[in-house]
Coordinates of C-alpha atoms in Angstrom, one line a residue:
M1 CA -2.1 9.9 129.5
T2 CA -3.8 8.9 125.8
R3 CA -0.9 8.0 123.9
T4 CA -2.4 11.2 122.0
V5 CA -1.2 13.4 124.7
L6 CA 2.4 12.0 125.2
K7 CA 2.8 11.7 121.8
V8 CA 2.0 16.7 122.5
L9 CA 4.5 16.1 125.0
L10 CA 6.8 14.3 123.9
L11 CA 7.1 16.8 120.5
I12 CA 7.1 20.0 122.9
G13 CA 10.0 18.4 124.8
L14 CA 11.7 18.2 121.5
G15 CA 10.8 21.8 120.6
L16 CA 12.1 22.9 124.2
V17 CA 15.7 21.0 123.8
V18 CA 16.3 21.7 120.3
G19 CA 14.6 25.4 120.8
V20 CA 16.1 26.8 123.9
P21 CA 20.0 25.9 123.3
T22 CA 19.3 27.9 119.7
A23 CA 17.9 31.0 121.2
Y24 CA 21.0 31.0 123.8
S25 CA 23.5 30.6 121.5
T26 CA 22.3 33.2 119.2
F27 CA 21.9 35.4 122.3
V28 CA 25.3 35.3 123.3
H29 CA 27.2 34.9 119.6
S30 CA 25.0 38.2 119.0
D31 CA 26.0 41.7 118.1
R32 CA 24.9 45.1 117.5
E33 CA 26.4 47.8 115.9
I34 CA 25.0 51.1 118.0
V35 CA 25.4 54.9 118.3
I36 CA 26.1 55.7 122.2
G37 CA 26.9 58.9 123.1
A38 CA 29.8 60.6 120.9
H39 CA 30.9 57.2 120.4
D40 CA 29.6 54.5 117.2
A41 CA 29.7 51.0 119.4
T42 CA 29.1 47.6 119.4
V43 CA 27.5 45.9 122.1
R44 CA 27.2 42.1 122.8
P45 CA 25.4 40.5 125.9
T46 CA 27.1 39.0 128.5
F47 CA 26.2 36.6 131.6
D48 CA 28.0 38.4 134.3
G49 CA 25.9 40.4 135.1
Y50 CA 28.2 43.6 134.8
A51 CA 27.9 46.4 131.7
R52 CA 31.7 46.4 130.6
L53 CA 32.7 49.8 128.6
D54 CA 36.0 49.2 126.3
F55 CA 37.1 53.0 125.9
G56 CA 40.0 51.5 123.8
T57 CA 43.8 51.8 124.5
L58 CA 44.5 55.3 126.0
I59 CA 42.2 54.7 128.7
P60 CA 41.1 51.8 131.1
Q61 CA 38.0 50.1 131.2
I62 CA 35.0 50.3 133.9
R63 CA 31.8 48.3 134.8
V64 CA 29.2 48.8 136.3
P65 CA 26.7 46.7 137.6
A66 CA 23.7 46.0 135.5
E67 CA 21.7 44.5 137.3
A68 CA 18.8 43.0 134.8
P69 CA 17.1 39.9 134.9
L70 CA 19.0 36.6 134.7
G71 CA 22.3 38.2 135.4
I72 CA 22.6 39.8 131.6
G73 CA 25.5 42.0 131.3
L74 CA 27.0 43.8 128.2
D75 CA 30.5 44.0 126.8
I76 CA 30.3 47.8 125.1
R77 CA 32.9 48.5 122.6
L78 CA 33.1 52.7 122.2
G79 CA 34.3 53.3 118.8
D80 CA 35.5 55.9 116.4
S81 CA 33.2 59.4 116.9
E82 CA 33.4 62.7 114.5
V83 CA 35.3 64.3 117.5
T84 CA 39.2 64.1 116.9
E85 CA 40.6 65.4 119.7
L86 CA 41.0 63.2 122.8
N87 CA 40.4 65.4 125.8
Q88 CA 37.0 66.7 124.2
V89 CA 35.5 63.3 123.4
V90 CA 36.3 62.3 127.2
A91 CA 34.5 65.7 128.2
R92 CA 31.5 65.1 125.9
D93 CA 31.3 61.7 127.3
A94 CA 31.6 62.9 131.0
V95 CA 29.0 65.1 130.7
I96 CA 26.3 62.4 128.4
A97 CA 27.0 60.4 131.9
S98 CA 25.6 63.4 133.8
Q99 CA 22.3 62.2 131.9
P100 CA 22.9 58.7 130.5
Q101 CA 18.6 58.1 131.1
G102 CA 18.6 58.6 126.5
E103 CA 21.9 56.5 126.4
I104 CA 20.9 53.5 129.2
A105 CA 17.4 53.2 127.2
A106 CA 18.7 53.5 123.8
V107 CA 21.0 49.9 125.2
R108 CA 18.3 48.1 127.0
S109 CA 16.3 48.3 123.1
T110 CA 18.6 47.2 121.6
V111 CA 19.2 44.2 124.2
V112 CA 15.7 43.4 124.2
S113 CA 15.8 43.5 120.2
M114 CA 18.4 40.6 120.3
A115 CA 17.3 38.7 122.8
T116 CA 13.5 39.2 120.5
D117 CA 15.8 37.6 117.5
A118 CA 17.1 35.5 119.4
A119 CA 14.0 33.7 121.2
M120 CA 12.3 33.8 117.4
R121 CA 15.7 32.4 116.0
G122 CA 15.5 29.5 118.6
L123 CA 11.1 29.3 117.8
G124 CA 11.8 29.2 113.9
V125 CA 14.3 26.4 114.8
S126 CA 12.2 24.5 117.4
I127 CA 9.1 24.5 114.8
L128 CA 11.3 23.1 111.4
T129 CA 12.4 20.0 113.8
V130 CA 8.9 19.1 115.5
L131 CA 7.8 19.4 111.8
V132 CA 10.5 17.1 110.4
A133 CA 9.9 15.0 113.0
V134 CA 6.3 14.6 112.4
L135 CA 7.2 14.1 108.9
A136 CA 9.0 11.4 109.4
W137 CA 6.9 9.7 111.7
R138 CA 4.4 9.4 109.2
A139 CA 6.8 8.8 106.4
I140 CA 8.1 5.9 108.3
G141 CA 5.0 4.4 108.6
G142 CA 3.7 2.3 111.4
P143 CA 4.6 -1.6 110.4
R144 CA 7.8 -0.2 109.9
R145 CA 7.6 1.5 113.6
R146 CA 6.8 -1.7 115.0
A147 CA 9.7 -3.1 113.3
I148 CA 12.3 -0.9 114.2
L149 CA 10.6 -1.4 118.3
A150 CA 10.6 -4.9 118.0
A151 CA 14.7 -5.0 116.6
A152 CA 15.5 -2.2 119.5
R153 CA 14.0 -4.4 122.1
H154 CA 17.0 -6.1 121.8
P155 CA 18.9 -5.8 124.8
R156 CA 22.0 -5.5 123.0
R157 CA 20.1 -3.4 120.2
R158 CA 18.9 -0.9 122.8
Q159 CA 22.4 -0.2 124.6
V160 CA 23.2 0.9 120.9
V161 CA 20.6 3.1 120.3
G162 CA 20.0 4.3 123.8
A163 CA 24.3 5.5 123.4
A164 CA 23.4 6.7 120.2
G165 CA 20.9 9.2 121.1
T166 CA 23.0 10.2 124.0
V167 CA 25.7 10.5 122.1
V168 CA 23.6 13.0 119.9
V169 CA 21.5 15.3 122.3
V170 CA 25.2 15.7 124.1
V171 CA 26.8 16.7 120.5
A172 CA 23.9 18.8 119.8
A173 CA 24.0 20.7 123.5
V174 CA 27.4 21.3 123.3
A175 CA 27.8 22.3 119.5
L176 CA 25.1 25.0 120.4
V177 CA 25.7 26.2 123.5
A178 CA 29.7 25.9 124.2
A179 CA 30.7 27.2 120.7
P180 CA 33.9 28.5 121.0
D181 CA 33.8 32.6 122.0
R182 CA 35.2 35.7 120.1
P183 CA 37.9 37.0 122.8
R184 CA 37.3 39.6 125.1
E185 CA 39.7 41.6 126.7
G186 CA 39.5 42.4 130.8
R187 CA 37.9 38.7 131.3
T188 CA 40.8 37.9 133.5
A189 CA 41.7 41.8 134.4
S190 CA 41.1 42.3 138.4
W191 CA 38.4 45.0 139.0
V192 CA 38.1 47.1 141.9
P193 CA 36.3 50.7 142.9
I194 CA 37.1 53.2 141.2
G195 CA 37.7 55.1 144.9
T196 CA 40.7 53.1 145.2
V197 CA 42.2 54.4 142.1
F198 CA 40.7 57.9 142.6
P199 CA 40.7 58.0 146.0
V200 CA 39.8 61.9 146.9
L201 CA 36.2 61.2 145.0
P202 CA 33.6 62.3 146.8
N203 CA 30.1 59.9 147.7
D204 CA 27.7 59.9 144.2
P205 CA 25.4 57.0 144.1
V206 CA 26.8 56.5 140.2
L207 CA 30.2 56.7 140.8
D208 CA 29.9 54.5 143.9
R209 CA 28.8 51.7 141.6
V210 CA 31.7 52.2 139.4
E211 CA 34.7 49.3 139.1
I212 CA 38.0 50.3 137.3
I213 CA 40.2 47.5 135.8
E214 CA 43.2 47.9 138.7
G215 CA 46.8 48.5 137.0
A216 CA 45.2 49.7 134.2
S217 CA 45.5 53.8 135.4
S218 CA 49.1 54.9 133.6
A219 CA 49.4 58.3 134.3
G220 CA 48.7 60.0 131.4
S221 CA 44.7 58.3 131.6
K222 CA 44.7 58.8 135.1
A223 CA 44.8 62.2 134.0
L224 CA 41.9 62.2 131.4
V225 CA 39.4 60.4 133.9
Q226 CA 40.3 62.8 136.7
G227 CA 39.3 65.1 134.0
A228 CA 36.2 63.2 132.9
I229 CA 35.2 62.6 136.2
D230 CA 35.4 66.3 137.8
T231 CA 33.1 67.4 134.3
Y232 CA 30.6 64.7 134.9
Q233 CA 30.8 65.8 138.6
T234 CA 30.3 69.4 137.9
S235 CA 27.5 69.0 135.7
V236 CA 25.5 67.1 137.9
A237 CA 25.8 69.5 140.1
F238 CA 25.0 72.3 138.8
Y239 CA 22.2 71.2 136.6
G240 CA 20.9 69.2 139.8
R241 CA 21.0 72.3 141.8
M242 CA 19.1 74.7 138.9
A243 CA 16.7 71.5 139.2
E244 CA 15.8 71.9 143.1
T245 CA 15.6 75.1 142.1
A246 CA 13.1 75.2 139.5
E247 CA 10.9 72.8 141.8
A248 CA 10.1 76.0 144.1
A249 CA 9.2 78.5 140.4
V250 CA 6.1 80.2 140.5
V251 CA 4.2 79.2 137.3
R252 CA 1.1 79.8 136.5
T253 CA -1.5 76.7 136.7
P254 CA -4.0 75.7 134.0
G255 CA -7.4 76.6 135.4
E256 CA -10.6 74.5 134.7
G257 CA -10.6 73.7 131.2
E258 CA -7.2 74.5 130.5
T259 CA -4.4 72.4 129.4
T260 CA -0.4 73.4 128.7
A261 CA 2.8 72.6 126.7
L262 CA 6.1 73.6 127.3
V263 CA 8.2 74.5 124.0
V264 CA 11.7 74.0 124.3
T265 CA 14.2 75.1 120.7
D266 CA 17.5 75.2 119.8
R267 CA 18.6 72.6 122.7
H268 CA 22.3 71.9 121.0
D269 CA 23.0 68.6 122.9
N270 CA 22.7 70.4 126.1
I271 CA 21.3 67.3 127.5
G272 CA 21.4 68.4 131.2
M273 CA 19.1 71.3 130.4
D274 CA 16.4 68.4 130.0
P275 CA 15.4 67.3 133.7
V276 CA 15.1 71.0 134.2
A277 CA 13.2 71.6 131.4
R278 CA 10.6 68.9 132.7
V279 CA 9.9 70.3 136.3
I280 CA 9.0 73.3 134.8
A281 CA 6.8 71.4 132.8
E282 CA 5.5 69.0 136.1
R283 CA 5.2 73.0 137.7
A284 CA 3.2 73.8 134.8
Q285 CA 0.9 70.3 134.9
A286 CA 1.8 70.1 131.0
R287 CA 1.6 67.0 129.6
L288 CA 2.4 68.5 126.2
L289 CA 5.8 69.5 124.9
I290 CA 6.7 71.4 121.3
D291 CA 10.4 70.9 120.5
L292 CA 11.3 73.7 117.7
G293 CA 13.9 72.3 116.4
D294 CA 18.5 72.3 116.6
D295 CA 18.6 70.0 118.6
T296 CA 21.8 69.3 117.9
S297 CA 25.2 71.1 116.0
N298 CA 24.7 69.5 113.0
G299 CA 23.3 66.5 113.2
A300 CA 25.4 63.9 112.8
A301 CA 24.8 60.1 113.8
W302 CA 26.3 60.2 117.2
E303 CA 24.3 63.3 118.2
T304 CA 20.8 61.2 118.4
F305 CA 21.6 60.5 122.5
S306 CA 20.2 64.6 122.6
I307 CA 16.4 63.1 121.0
N308 CA 16.5 59.6 123.3
S309 CA 17.6 62.2 126.6
L310 CA 14.4 64.0 125.2
A311 CA 12.6 61.1 124.5
R312 CA 13.4 60.0 128.1
E313 CA 12.5 62.3 130.3
F314 CA 9.2 63.7 128.5
R315 CA 8.9 60.0 128.1
D316 CA 4.5 60.5 129.2
F317 CA 4.1 63.7 127.1
D318 CA 2.6 63.8 123.6
I319 CA 5.8 65.6 121.5
V320 CA 4.9 67.9 118.5
S321 CA 8.6 68.1 116.6
V322 CA 10.2 70.2 113.7
T323 CA 14.2 69.3 112.8
G324 CA 16.4 72.7 112.9
N325 CA 19.2 74.0 109.7
H326 CA 21.5 72.4 112.0
D327 CA 19.9 68.9 112.4
T328 CA 21.5 68.4 108.9
G329 CA 20.4 65.5 107.7
D330 CA 18.1 62.0 108.4
A331 CA 19.2 61.2 111.0
I332 CA 18.5 63.5 113.8
G333 CA 14.4 63.1 112.0
N334 CA 14.4 59.6 112.2
Q335 CA 15.3 59.0 115.5
M336 CA 12.0 61.6 116.5
K337 CA 10.0 59.0 114.8
D338 CA 11.4 56.2 116.0
K339 CA 11.1 57.6 119.4
G340 CA 7.2 58.4 119.3
F341 CA 7.6 62.3 118.5
T342 CA 5.5 63.8 115.6
L343 CA 7.2 65.7 113.4
L344 CA 5.5 67.7 111.4
D345 CA 5.6 68.3 107.6
G346 CA 3.4 70.6 107.4
K347 CA -0.3 69.1 107.5
P348 CA -2.6 69.4 110.0
V349 CA -2.3 67.4 112.6
T350 CA -4.5 67.6 116.7
V351 CA -2.2 66.3 119.2
G352 CA -2.8 67.0 122.9
G353 CA -6.4 67.9 121.1
V354 CA -4.5 71.2 119.7
R355 CA -4.5 71.7 115.9
F356 CA -1.1 72.2 115.1
I357 CA 0.7 72.9 111.3
G358 CA 3.5 73.2 110.5
S359 CA 7.8 71.8 109.3
S360 CA 11.4 71.1 109.5
D361 CA 13.7 73.8 108.3
P362 CA 15.2 74.2 104.8
R363 CA 18.3 74.7 105.0
S364 CA 21.6 73.3 106.0
S365 CA 24.1 74.1 108.3
G366 CA 27.5 72.9 109.5
L367 CA 28.6 73.5 113.4
T368 CA 30.2 76.5 112.3
A369 CA 28.1 79.7 111.5
G370 CA 26.9 80.2 107.9
Y371 CA 24.7 77.7 105.9
F372 CA 25.6 75.4 103.3
G373 CA 24.1 76.5 99.8
D374 CA 23.6 79.4 98.1
A375 CA 22.6 81.9 100.3
E376 CA 19.4 83.1 97.7
D377 CA 18.6 78.9 97.3
N378 CA 18.1 79.0 101.1
A379 CA 16.3 82.8 101.0
A380 CA 13.8 80.4 98.4
A381 CA 13.7 77.7 100.4
L382 CA 12.1 80.0 103.5
A383 CA 9.8 81.4 101.1
V384 CA 8.5 78.5 99.7
Q385 CA 7.6 76.8 102.9
D386 CA 6.2 80.0 104.1
E387 CA 3.8 80.2 101.1
E388 CA 3.4 76.5 101.5
L389 CA 2.7 77.1 105.2
T390 CA 0.2 80.0 104.4
R391 CA -1.9 77.9 101.9
A392 CA -1.9 74.7 104.4
A393 CA -3.3 76.9 107.4
C394 CA -6.0 78.8 104.9
E395 CA -7.1 76.4 103.4
A396 CA -7.3 74.3 106.7
G397 CA -8.9 76.9 108.8
D398 CA -9.1 75.2 112.0
V399 CA -5.3 75.8 112.8
S400 CA -4.3 76.9 116.7
V401 CA -0.5 76.8 116.2
I402 CA 2.0 76.9 113.7
A403 CA 5.2 75.4 114.5
V404 CA 8.1 75.9 112.6
H405 CA 12.7 77.0 113.6
S406 CA 13.1 79.6 112.1
P407 CA 10.9 83.2 112.3
S408 CA 11.5 83.6 108.8
S409 CA 9.7 80.2 107.8
A410 CA 6.5 81.9 108.6
K411 CA 6.6 85.9 108.1
K412 CA 3.7 85.4 105.7
A413 CA 1.1 82.8 107.5
A414 CA 1.7 85.1 110.8
A415 CA 0.2 88.0 108.7
S416 CA -2.3 86.1 107.3
G417 CA -4.5 85.9 110.2
C418 CA -5.1 82.1 109.6
A419 CA -3.6 80.8 112.8
D420 CA -3.4 81.9 116.7
L421 CA 0.3 81.8 117.1
V422 CA 3.2 81.1 115.0
L423 CA 6.2 79.8 117.5
S424 CA 9.6 79.4 116.8
G425 CA 13.2 79.7 117.7
H426 CA 16.0 79.8 115.6
L427 CA 17.6 83.2 117.1
H428 CA 18.6 82.2 120.4
R429 CA 17.2 84.9 121.9
Q430 CA 13.4 85.6 122.9
V431 CA 11.2 87.9 120.3
G432 CA 7.7 89.1 121.4
P433 CA 5.0 87.9 122.2
T434 CA 3.9 90.4 119.9
T435 CA -0.2 90.3 118.7
A436 CA -1.7 91.7 114.6
V437 CA -4.5 91.6 113.2
G438 CA -3.8 89.5 109.9
E439 CA -5.3 89.5 106.5
N440 CA -8.6 88.2 107.6
G441 CA -9.0 90.1 110.7
R442 CA -7.9 87.4 113.0
S443 CA -5.1 88.2 115.2
T444 CA -2.0 86.1 115.9
T445 CA 0.5 86.2 118.3
T446 CA 4.3 85.3 117.2
L447 CA 7.0 84.6 119.2
T448 CA 10.4 83.4 119.0
T449 CA 11.6 81.4 122.7
G450 CA 15.6 81.8 123.8
S451 CA 18.0 78.8 123.6
T452 CA 16.7 75.7 125.6
G453 CA 19.7 75.2 125.9
G454 CA 22.0 78.3 126.7
A455 CA 23.7 77.8 123.4
A456 CA 25.7 80.9 122.1
Y457 CA 26.7 78.9 119.2
A458 CA 25.6 75.8 118.1
F459 CA 26.7 73.0 120.4
A460 CA 25.7 74.1 123.8
L461 CA 26.8 70.8 125.7
G462 CA 28.8 71.9 128.8
S463 CA 28.8 70.3 132.0
K464 CA 27.2 73.5 132.7
L465 CA 25.0 77.0 131.4
R466 CA 27.2 79.7 129.2
R467 CA 24.3 82.3 128.9
T468 CA 20.5 81.8 129.1
A469 CA 18.4 79.8 128.5
Q470 CA 14.7 79.5 127.9
A471 CA 11.3 76.7 127.3
T472 CA 7.8 78.7 126.9
I473 CA 5.0 77.4 129.0
V474 CA 1.7 77.7 126.6
T475 CA -1.7 77.1 127.9
F476 CA -4.9 76.2 125.9
R477 CA -8.3 76.3 125.9
D478 CA -10.7 74.2 123.8
G479 CA -6.9 73.4 121.7
R480 CA -6.8 77.2 121.5
P481 CA -4.2 78.9 122.7
V482 CA -5.7 81.8 125.7
G483 CA -1.8 82.8 127.2
L484 CA 2.0 82.5 127.4
Q485 CA 4.7 82.3 130.2
P486 CA 8.4 82.3 129.1
V487 CA 10.6 80.9 131.8
D488 CA 14.6 81.7 132.4
F489 CA 17.0 79.6 133.2
E490 CA 20.1 82.1 134.9
P491 CA 24.0 80.6 134.7
G492 CA 24.2 81.8 138.1
G493 CA 21.1 78.9 138.3
D494 CA 18.2 81.1 139.1
V495 CA 15.7 80.4 137.6
V496 CA 12.8 83.0 136.7
P497 CA 9.2 82.9 135.4
Q498 CA 8.3 85.9 133.3
A499 CA 4.9 87.2 133.6
Y500 CA 1.7 85.6 132.7
T501 CA 0.7 87.0 129.4
P502 CA -3.2 86.4 128.2
L503 CA -4.3 86.0 124.8
T504 CA -7.4 86.7 123.5
P505 CA -8.0 84.8 120.1
S506 CA -10.1 85.8 117.3
P507 CA -13.2 84.0 116.5
R508 CA -13.2 81.7 113.2

């Protein structure tokens, strides 16, 4: 082995000796503030192989196997929620837990980000250490290095140097790896299967893996947990049966040269319907999702779980979206963009071979009925939006679909004939499809799809549907709409596809 190769190997070894402990220590001592379900939460990595959830003092802690590489686990401490009633918080958590994949994906992404940051820090420290070693080697110079080496060859001096080097390495390793950890409750607690505390639980692939802290279930907390379990099981059973029913739904499939898209709107946090909608999309052979907004009740940061769920369920779809009046603020739109949605902004864009134009609702609403701001100002904002979309669609000349939340946002655009199809939601009921000849002689079809969440008001998250829900299948040929088929989901669990309505786009 040449001296050059030996030097390179020594430098690599030095970098690993310093960089790996640094990365490890950074990772295990890091934490992140994120939103999980209805809570602000703090996530910290561990190496015990479990994901542990700390709900606070009133609800016992639970854990499940993390099934992550290298035995990585998580401490998740759930904090504040915008809901102040404990029973409501627990009920919401239970329903969200019945469709957990969106939140699991969000937590996984956070942990990967933490690990990446730790690795980059370790790499940086490693490079810096190697660089300092190289510069020091050159600064000392050959004659001085030989003199030091000669002195170190003395038997006693060699022992002293070796002992000193060992001490330095050991102290550095202890300082980096075994630094004092912040206290974590529940480390010495005894964990038992949740079925031993709640023995009447039926077999469930998720609950069978859950463990709970023994002795932590007072009468009050036991009642809360039992209520959450009941809500969870009701949600899993209802939406699971509906998804199975949807598997047998007879919907039109695309012919040769055709593609399909699924329209959802006004989900209002009801993530239970996402797997059901996905089944209908699969039945229709769709690979494009059109989301017309009001995915939440008031756009709060905790409601990003709704976007996480939609993104996870339709992870292999192109997704075009707008936000609704209840998606107040920037949190929901930003989460859509973060998850890869194409959030329409008033400019023509082609997604999945279809030319879209649209924009988000300019109004803002709270959880209860009514809009923020003056009624005249809101009406004026809708009129301005309509004018801008009409102008942009007519100037583009090749728009196939105008996608908006409220039908009031595109009345003039629909009458102009500058698009083939106008899609909207907001009303929580179906209106149309209706076709009219526009001012330019071209026909435009308009359709308002009912609430996919089955929402009567601004909040639809629950263990089952409260009213009929709906999604719509749109068929395209050469990027232009040629058919519509709404699909109804009944509170009793039935899935009822409506008749297919063919469309004939006017020549451009």
